[in-house]
CSV table of C-alpha atoms in Angstrom, one decimal:
chain,number,residue,atom,x,y,z
A,8,MET,CA,102.9,-14.5,55.5
A,9,ASN,CA,105.8,-16.7,56.5
A,10,SER,CA,109.2,-15.7,55.4
A,11,ALA,CA,112.6,-17.3,54.6
A,12,VAL,CA,116.0,-15.6,54.5
A,13,LEU,CA,118.7,-16.7,52.1
A,14,LYS,CA,122.3,-17.1,53.1
A,15,ARG,CA,124.6,-14.1,52.7
A,16,ASN,CA,126.2,-15.2,49.5
A,17,ILE,CA,123.1,-15.7,47.4
A,18,LYS,CA,123.6,-18.1,44.6
A,19,ARG,CA,123.8,-16.4,41.2
A,20,ARG,CA,121.3,-19.1,39.9
A,21,ILE,CA,118.6,-17.6,42.1
A,22,SER,CA,119.3,-14.0,41.3
A,23,ALA,CA,119.3,-14.9,37.6
A,24,GLY,CA,115.7,-16.1,37.7
A,25,HIS,CA,115.8,-19.8,38.7
A,26,PRO,CA,112.7,-20.6,40.8
A,27,TRP,CA,114.2,-23.4,43.0
A,28,ILE,CA,115.7,-22.7,46.4
A,29,TYR,CA,117.4,-25.6,48.0
A,30,ASP,CA,117.5,-26.4,51.8
A,31,ASN,CA,121.2,-25.6,52.0
A,32,GLU,CA,120.6,-22.1,50.5
A,33,ILE,CA,118.4,-20.9,53.4
A,34,GLU,CA,119.9,-19.1,56.4
A,35,ARG,CA,116.7,-19.2,58.4
A,36,CYS,CA,113.0,-19.9,57.9
A,37,GLU,CA,109.9,-19.8,60.0
A,38,SER,CA,108.1,-23.1,60.3
A,39,PRO,CA,105.4,-22.8,57.7
A,40,LEU,CA,103.1,-25.7,56.9
A,41,ASP,CA,104.2,-27.8,54.0
A,42,GLY,CA,102.6,-26.5,50.8
A,43,SER,CA,102.0,-23.0,52.2
A,44,LEU,CA,103.3,-19.7,50.8
A,45,VAL,CA,106.5,-18.0,52.0
A,46,ASP,CA,108.1,-14.7,51.1
A,47,VAL,CA,111.8,-15.0,50.4
A,48,PHE,CA,114.4,-12.3,51.2
A,49,THR,CA,118.1,-11.9,50.7
A,50,PHE,CA,120.3,-11.8,53.8
A,51,SER,CA,120.2,-8.0,53.7
A,52,GLY,CA,116.4,-8.0,53.6
A,53,GLN,CA,115.6,-7.4,49.9
A,54,PHE,CA,112.5,-9.1,48.6
A,55,VAL,CA,113.3,-12.0,46.2
A,56,GLY,CA,109.9,-13.5,45.5
A,57,ARG,CA,107.0,-15.5,46.8
A,58,GLY,CA,106.6,-19.3,46.5
A,59,TYR,CA,105.5,-22.4,48.2
A,60,TYR,CA,107.3,-24.5,50.8
A,61,ASN,CA,107.9,-28.2,51.4
A,62,SER,CA,110.1,-29.4,54.2
A,63,ASN,CA,110.2,-32.9,52.7
A,64,SER,CA,111.9,-31.8,49.5
A,65,ILE,CA,115.5,-30.7,49.1
A,66,ILE,CA,114.0,-28.1,46.8
A,67,ARG,CA,112.6,-26.3,49.9
A,68,ILE,CA,110.9,-23.4,48.1
A,69,ARG,CA,109.7,-23.0,44.5
A,70,LEU,CA,109.0,-19.4,43.5
A,71,LEU,CA,105.8,-18.5,41.8
A,72,THR,CA,106.5,-14.8,41.3
A,73,ARG,CA,109.2,-12.2,41.9
A,74,LYS,CA,106.5,-9.6,42.6
A,75,ASN,CA,104.8,-8.8,45.8
A,76,VAL,CA,101.3,-9.8,44.6
A,77,PRO,CA,98.6,-12.1,45.9
A,78,ILE,CA,98.7,-15.7,44.7
A,79,ASP,CA,95.0,-16.3,43.9
A,80,ARG,CA,92.6,-17.1,41.2
A,81,GLU,CA,93.3,-13.9,39.3
A,82,PHE,CA,97.1,-14.6,39.5
A,83,PHE,CA,96.7,-17.9,37.8
A,84,LYS,CA,94.1,-16.7,35.3
A,85,GLU,CA,96.4,-13.8,34.2
A,86,ARG,CA,99.5,-16.1,33.9
A,87,PHE,CA,97.6,-18.8,31.9
A,88,SER,CA,96.1,-16.2,29.6
A,89,ARG,CA,99.5,-14.6,28.9
A,90,VAL,CA,101.2,-17.9,28.2
A,91,PHE,CA,98.5,-19.2,26.0
A,92,ARG,CA,98.4,-16.1,23.8
A,93,ALA,CA,102.0,-16.7,22.9
A,94,ARG,CA,101.1,-20.3,21.7
A,95,GLU,CA,97.9,-19.8,19.7
A,96,GLY,CA,100.0,-19.8,16.5
A,97,LEU,CA,100.6,-23.5,17.0
A,98,LEU,CA,96.8,-24.2,16.5
A,99,ARG,CA,96.7,-23.3,12.8
A,100,ASN,CA,96.8,-26.9,11.7
A,101,SER,CA,96.3,-28.5,15.1
A,102,ASN,CA,93.9,-28.3,18.1
A,103,ALA,CA,96.4,-29.6,20.7
A,104,VAL,CA,98.9,-27.6,22.6
A,105,ARG,CA,100.8,-27.6,25.9
A,106,VAL,CA,99.1,-24.8,27.8
A,107,ILE,CA,101.4,-24.8,30.9
A,108,PHE,CA,104.9,-26.2,31.1
A,109,GLY,CA,105.8,-26.0,34.8
A,110,GLU,CA,108.8,-23.9,35.7
A,111,ALA,CA,109.3,-22.7,32.1
A,112,ASP,CA,105.9,-20.9,32.4
A,113,GLY,CA,106.3,-19.7,35.9
A,114,VAL,CA,104.0,-22.3,37.5
A,115,PRO,CA,106.4,-24.9,39.1
A,116,GLY,CA,104.8,-28.3,39.5
A,117,LEU,CA,101.9,-27.8,37.0
A,118,ILE,CA,101.5,-29.3,33.6
A,119,VAL,CA,98.4,-28.6,31.4
A,120,ASP,CA,97.8,-30.0,27.9
A,121,ARG,CA,94.9,-29.2,25.7
A,122,PHE,CA,93.5,-31.8,23.3
A,123,SER,CA,90.7,-30.4,21.2
A,124,ASP,CA,88.4,-28.8,23.8
A,125,TYR,CA,89.5,-31.0,26.7
A,126,LEU,CA,92.3,-30.3,29.2
A,127,VAL,CA,94.6,-32.8,31.0
A,128,VAL,CA,96.4,-31.6,34.1
A,129,GLN,CA,99.1,-32.8,36.3
A,130,PHE,CA,99.6,-31.5,39.9
A,131,ASN,CA,103.2,-32.7,40.6
A,132,THR,CA,104.0,-30.9,43.8
A,133,LEU,CA,102.3,-30.4,47.2
A,134,GLY,CA,102.6,-26.6,46.9
A,135,ILE,CA,100.8,-26.4,43.5
A,136,ASN,CA,98.2,-28.9,44.6
A,137,THR,CA,97.1,-26.5,47.4
A,138,PHE,CA,96.0,-24.2,44.7
A,139,ARG,CA,94.1,-26.8,42.7
A,140,ASP,CA,90.7,-25.1,43.1
A,141,GLU,CA,92.0,-21.8,42.0
A,142,ILE,CA,93.8,-23.4,39.0
A,143,VAL,CA,90.8,-25.4,37.9
A,144,GLU,CA,88.5,-22.4,38.2
A,145,SER,CA,90.9,-20.3,36.2
A,146,LEU,CA,91.2,-22.9,33.5
A,147,VAL,CA,87.4,-23.2,33.3
A,148,LYS,CA,87.0,-19.5,33.0
A,149,LEU,CA,89.6,-19.2,30.2
A,150,PHE,CA,88.9,-22.3,28.1
A,151,ASN,CA,85.4,-23.4,29.1
A,152,PRO,CA,86.3,-27.1,28.5
A,153,PRO,CA,83.6,-29.8,28.6
A,154,GLY,CA,86.0,-31.8,30.8
A,155,ILE,CA,89.3,-31.5,32.7
A,156,TYR,CA,91.1,-34.8,33.4
A,157,GLU,CA,93.6,-35.0,36.2
A,158,LYS,CA,96.5,-37.3,35.6
A,159,SER,CA,98.8,-36.8,38.5
A,160,GLU,CA,101.2,-39.8,38.7
A,161,GLY,CA,104.9,-40.7,39.0
A,162,LEU,CA,107.5,-41.4,41.6
A,163,ALA,CA,107.9,-37.8,42.6
A,164,LEU,CA,104.3,-37.6,44.0
A,165,SER,CA,105.1,-39.8,47.1
A,166,LYS,CA,108.1,-37.6,47.9
A,167,GLU,CA,105.8,-34.6,47.8
A,168,GLY,CA,103.3,-36.3,50.1
A,169,LEU,CA,100.7,-36.6,47.3
A,170,GLU,CA,98.7,-39.6,46.1
A,171,ARG,CA,98.2,-40.7,42.5
A,172,ARG,CA,95.0,-39.3,41.0
A,173,GLU,CA,93.5,-40.2,37.6
A,174,GLU,CA,90.0,-38.9,37.2
A,175,TRP,CA,87.8,-36.2,35.6
A,176,ILE,CA,87.8,-33.3,38.0
A,177,HIS,CA,85.6,-31.0,35.9
A,178,GLY,CA,82.9,-32.2,33.6
A,179,LYS,CA,83.4,-35.5,31.7
A,180,GLY,CA,85.0,-36.7,28.5
A,181,PRO,CA,86.1,-39.8,26.6
A,182,GLU,CA,88.8,-42.2,27.7
A,183,LEU,CA,90.5,-41.6,24.3
A,184,ILE,CA,90.4,-37.9,23.4
A,185,PRO,CA,90.4,-37.2,19.7
A,186,PHE,CA,92.5,-34.3,18.4
A,187,VAL,CA,94.4,-33.1,15.4
A,188,LEU,CA,98.1,-32.5,15.2
A,189,ASN,CA,99.7,-31.1,12.0
A,190,GLY,CA,96.5,-32.2,10.1
A,191,ILE,CA,96.7,-35.8,11.4
A,192,ARG,CA,94.0,-37.3,13.6
A,193,PHE,CA,95.3,-38.7,16.9
A,194,LEU,CA,93.9,-40.0,20.2
A,195,ALA,CA,95.2,-38.9,23.6
A,196,ASP,CA,94.9,-41.8,26.0
A,197,THR,CA,93.8,-40.8,29.5
A,198,LYS,CA,95.0,-44.2,30.7
A,199,GLY,CA,98.3,-44.0,29.0
A,200,GLN,CA,101.6,-42.3,29.8
A,201,LYS,CA,102.0,-38.7,31.1
A,202,THR,CA,99.1,-36.7,29.8
A,203,GLY,CA,98.2,-39.2,27.1
A,204,PHE,CA,100.3,-38.0,24.2
A,205,PHE,CA,103.8,-36.5,23.7
A,206,LEU,CA,103.2,-33.1,22.1
A,207,ASP,CA,106.9,-32.2,22.5
A,208,GLN,CA,107.8,-34.1,19.3
A,209,ARG,CA,105.3,-32.2,17.2
A,210,GLU,CA,107.8,-30.2,15.1
A,211,ASN,CA,110.4,-33.0,14.9
A,212,ALA,CA,107.8,-35.4,13.5
A,213,LEU,CA,106.6,-32.8,11.1
A,214,ARG,CA,110.1,-32.3,9.8
A,215,LEU,CA,110.7,-36.0,9.3
A,216,SER,CA,107.3,-36.4,7.5
A,217,PRO,CA,108.3,-35.3,3.9
A,218,MET,CA,111.6,-37.2,4.1
A,219,SER,CA,109.7,-40.5,4.3
A,220,ASP,CA,108.0,-40.3,0.9
A,221,GLY,CA,107.8,-43.8,-0.6
A,222,GLY,CA,109.8,-45.4,2.2
A,223,ARG,CA,109.4,-48.1,4.8
A,224,VAL,CA,109.5,-46.8,8.4
A,225,ILE,CA,110.3,-48.6,11.6
A,226,ASP,CA,109.1,-46.6,14.6
A,227,LEU,CA,110.8,-47.9,17.8
A,228,PHE,CA,109.3,-46.9,21.2
A,229,SER,CA,106.3,-45.8,19.0
A,230,TYR,CA,103.9,-45.3,21.9
A,231,THR,CA,100.6,-44.3,20.1
A,232,GLY,CA,102.3,-43.7,16.7
A,233,ASN,CA,103.2,-40.0,16.5
A,234,PHE,CA,106.3,-40.5,14.2
A,235,ALA,CA,104.8,-43.4,12.2
A,236,LEU,CA,101.6,-41.5,11.4
A,237,HIS,CA,103.5,-38.4,10.5
A,238,CYS,CA,105.6,-40.5,8.1
A,239,LEU,CA,102.5,-42.1,6.5
A,240,ALA,CA,101.1,-38.6,6.1
A,241,GLY,CA,104.3,-37.7,4.3
A,242,GLY,CA,103.9,-40.5,1.8
A,243,ALA,CA,105.6,-43.5,3.5
A,244,ARG,CA,104.3,-46.7,1.9
A,245,GLU,CA,104.3,-48.6,5.2
A,246,ALA,CA,105.2,-48.3,8.9
A,247,THR,CA,106.1,-50.8,11.5
A,248,LEU,CA,105.3,-49.7,15.1
A,249,VAL,CA,107.2,-51.3,17.9
A,250,ASP,CA,106.3,-50.8,21.6
A,251,ILE,CA,106.3,-52.8,24.7
A,252,SER,CA,102.8,-51.6,25.6
A,253,GLN,CA,100.0,-53.5,23.9
A,254,ARG,CA,97.5,-50.7,25.0
A,255,ALA,CA,99.7,-48.1,23.3
A,256,LEU,CA,99.7,-50.0,20.1
A,257,ASP,CA,95.9,-50.6,20.3
A,258,VAL,CA,95.5,-46.8,20.5
A,259,ALA,CA,97.9,-46.3,17.6
A,260,ARG,CA,95.9,-48.8,15.6
A,261,GLU,CA,92.7,-46.7,16.3
A,262,SER,CA,94.5,-43.5,15.2
A,263,ALA,CA,95.8,-45.2,12.1
A,264,SER,CA,92.2,-46.3,11.3
A,265,LEU,CA,90.9,-42.7,11.8
A,266,ASN,CA,93.3,-41.6,9.1
A,267,GLY,CA,92.6,-44.6,6.8
A,268,TRP,CA,96.2,-46.0,7.2
A,269,LYS,CA,95.7,-49.1,9.2
A,270,ASP,CA,96.4,-51.4,6.3
A,271,ARG,CA,99.8,-49.8,5.8
A,272,CYS,CA,100.8,-50.4,9.4
A,273,THR,CA,102.3,-53.4,11.3
A,274,PHE,CA,102.0,-53.4,15.1
A,275,ILE,CA,104.6,-55.4,17.1
A,276,THR,CA,104.5,-55.7,20.9
A,277,ALA,CA,108.2,-56.0,21.9
A,278,ASN,CA,111.0,-54.5,23.8
A,279,ALA,CA,112.9,-52.3,21.2
A,280,PHE,CA,116.3,-53.6,22.3
A,281,ASP,CA,115.2,-57.2,21.7
A,282,TYR,CA,113.5,-56.3,18.4
A,283,LEU,CA,116.7,-54.7,17.1
A,284,ARG,CA,118.7,-57.8,18.2
A,285,GLU,CA,116.4,-60.4,16.9
A,286,SER,CA,114.8,-59.1,13.7
A,287,ASP,CA,116.0,-58.0,10.3
A,288,GLN,CA,115.6,-54.2,9.6
A,289,SER,CA,117.6,-54.1,6.4
A,290,SER,CA,114.6,-53.2,4.3
A,291,ALA,CA,113.9,-50.1,6.3
A,292,ASP,CA,114.3,-46.7,4.7
A,293,ILE,CA,113.9,-44.9,8.0
A,294,ILE,CA,114.4,-46.1,11.6
A,295,VAL,CA,113.0,-43.9,14.3
A,296,ILE,CA,114.4,-44.2,17.9
A,297,ASP,CA,112.4,-42.3,20.5
A,298,PRO,CA,112.9,-44.0,23.9
A,299,PRO,CA,111.6,-42.8,27.3
A,300,ALA,CA,114.1,-41.1,29.6
A,301,MET,CA,116.9,-43.6,30.4
A,302,ALA,CA,118.3,-41.9,33.6
A,303,LYS,CA,116.9,-39.7,36.3
A,304,SER,CA,120.2,-39.1,38.3
A,305,SER,CA,123.8,-38.6,37.5
A,306,SER,CA,124.7,-42.0,38.9
A,307,SER,CA,122.7,-43.6,36.0
A,308,LYS,CA,124.3,-41.5,33.2
A,309,ALA,CA,126.9,-44.1,32.2
A,310,ASN,CA,124.2,-46.8,31.8
A,311,ALA,CA,122.0,-44.4,29.8
A,312,LEU,CA,124.8,-43.6,27.4
A,313,ARG,CA,125.5,-47.3,26.8
A,314,GLY,CA,121.8,-47.8,26.1
A,315,TYR,CA,121.7,-45.0,23.6
A,316,LYS,CA,124.9,-46.3,21.9
A,317,GLU,CA,123.5,-49.9,21.7
A,318,LEU,CA,120.1,-48.7,20.2
A,319,ASN,CA,121.7,-46.5,17.6
A,320,LEU,CA,124.5,-48.9,16.7
A,321,ARG,CA,122.1,-51.7,15.9
A,322,ALA,CA,119.9,-49.4,13.8
A,323,ILE,CA,122.9,-47.9,12.0
A,324,LYS,CA,124.2,-51.4,11.1
A,325,SER,CA,120.8,-52.3,9.6
A,326,LEU,CA,120.4,-49.2,7.4
A,327,ARG,CA,121.5,-49.3,3.8
A,328,SER,CA,123.4,-46.5,2.3
A,329,GLY,CA,121.5,-43.2,2.0
A,330,ARG,CA,118.8,-44.3,4.4
A,331,LEU,CA,117.7,-42.2,7.4
A,332,LEU,CA,118.1,-42.6,11.2
A,333,ALA,CA,115.8,-40.3,13.2
A,334,THR,CA,117.0,-40.5,16.9
A,335,SER,CA,116.0,-38.7,20.0
A,336,SER,CA,116.7,-38.4,23.7
A,337,CYS,CA,114.5,-36.9,26.5
A,338,THR,CA,117.0,-37.7,29.2
A,339,GLN,CA,117.4,-34.2,30.8
A,340,ILE,CA,120.6,-35.0,32.8
A,341,LEU,CA,122.4,-35.8,29.6
A,342,SER,CA,123.7,-32.9,27.6
A,343,GLU,CA,123.3,-32.8,23.8
A,344,GLU,CA,127.0,-33.2,23.5
A,345,GLU,CA,127.2,-36.3,25.7
A,346,TRP,CA,124.2,-37.9,23.9
A,347,GLN,CA,125.5,-37.1,20.4
A,348,ARG,CA,129.0,-38.5,21.3
A,349,SER,CA,127.4,-41.8,22.1
A,350,ILE,CA,125.8,-41.8,18.6
A,351,ASN,CA,129.1,-40.8,17.0
A,352,GLU,CA,130.8,-43.7,18.7
A,353,ALA,CA,128.0,-46.0,17.3
A,354,PHE,CA,128.8,-44.7,13.8
A,355,GLN,CA,132.5,-45.3,14.3
A,356,ASP,CA,132.0,-48.9,15.6
A,357,SER,CA,129.7,-49.7,12.7
A,358,LYS,CA,132.3,-48.3,10.2
A,359,LYS,CA,129.7,-45.9,8.8
A,360,LEU,CA,129.2,-42.2,8.5
A,361,GLY,CA,126.2,-40.1,9.6
A,362,ILE,CA,125.5,-36.8,7.9
A,363,VAL,CA,123.2,-34.6,10.0
A,364,SER,CA,120.1,-33.6,7.9
A,365,PHE,CA,118.2,-31.9,10.7
A,366,ARG,CA,118.8,-31.0,14.3
A,367,GLY,CA,115.7,-30.4,16.4
A,368,GLY,CA,114.6,-29.8,20.0
A,369,GLN,CA,111.6,-28.6,21.8
A,370,PRO,CA,108.7,-26.7,20.3
A,371,PRO,CA,107.5,-23.3,21.5
A,372,ASP,CA,104.9,-24.9,23.8
A,373,HIS,CA,107.7,-26.6,25.7
A,374,PRO,CA,110.0,-23.6,26.1
A,375,GLU,CA,113.6,-23.5,27.3
A,376,VAL,CA,114.4,-20.8,29.8
A,377,SER,CA,117.9,-19.4,29.8
A,378,SER,CA,118.3,-19.4,33.6
A,379,ILE,CA,116.5,-22.7,34.2
A,380,TYR,CA,118.7,-25.3,32.5
A,381,GLU,CA,116.3,-28.1,33.7
A,382,THR,CA,113.7,-26.9,31.1
A,383,LYS,CA,116.0,-28.1,28.3
A,384,TYR,CA,115.7,-31.8,27.8
A,385,LEU,CA,114.7,-32.9,24.3
A,386,LYS,CA,117.4,-33.7,21.7
A,387,PHE,CA,116.6,-34.9,18.1
A,388,LEU,CA,118.7,-35.6,15.1
A,389,ILE,CA,118.1,-37.0,11.6
A,390,TYR,CA,121.1,-38.6,10.0
A,391,ARG,CA,121.6,-39.9,6.5
A,392,VAL,CA,123.7,-43.0,6.8
A,393,PHE,CA,126.6,-43.9,4.4
A,394,GLY,CA,129.5,-46.3,4.3
A,395,ILE,CA,132.9,-44.9,5.0
A,396,ASN,CA,134.2,-46.0,1.7
A,397,GLU,CA,131.6,-44.0,-0.2
A,398,PHE,CA,133.5,-40.8,0.7
């Protein structure tokens, strides 16, 4: 087993449980093959953990365990089983769940979502990809799925030395995987974004659902209709879904049909910024804003904050007194305070007040870990909008 020795003054982040070890935190290291396992020790020789190595990444080592145990099929099977047992409660009115959430579940670089009986996996790092056979075999042993679809894509793959892969790697399944979330029928699109559906908004959409009774909903960045369909399930009389992807809207239309709600939906292919600038939303009772991440690095934070402010400002100006704004951010590098400040500025500029009706975040299958701040990313607020002179 290759080994790496940390510098004398070990970062508290590492000793507190963070699995990432950067290149400038290593005193010396043998020359392991990229993707291979290394044992990590403190400067004084104490065992820190075992993880995988990549010389092409500034995150040189990602720890898989703090124990001196083999990393094999049984290791992954035990970890997957332990994590899944803690999430089975989410399946009471659903048959979809995130099985593995990377670092938060002690498996850096791996994402596994379950939709009905099928699994969709992402191998996002070279190191975790070297264990793909053990991982797939463990998943098959635990879940016996009729199909496992690999959807490894994104800019980070090339940095890891991996190629994009989108294919069934075990068994077969449909291109659109039917599943149930909070009693609503949806379709996970294997040709869509990420794993095909954003399960992280499951609780936030459910909380918004009963607030929409009798109202008209505009769902911006709707993707395949999570928020819109939850609102229709809660009694909304109609929903307008706006997304730049025609395919996403086609899938949303299919999901609406499955639930018998297609006639209550309008599907608009448009950029959400343009839609807010060019159309009239004054008849809306609820406007939902759920954009993709707007920044990946600190250098882009200012632009991201301007984007959030513009989106929310235009929505706030459109909403009549007492109506709802449901707004979200999945930009991890923005703190909740920074993001909410941009919304507060939007309220001030529009000369309106926003009263927070609900503050949400990530569900239990997308856990936040105290020592791994990168696992916290999702912010969600529901405001009731009023004019300043009403108070």
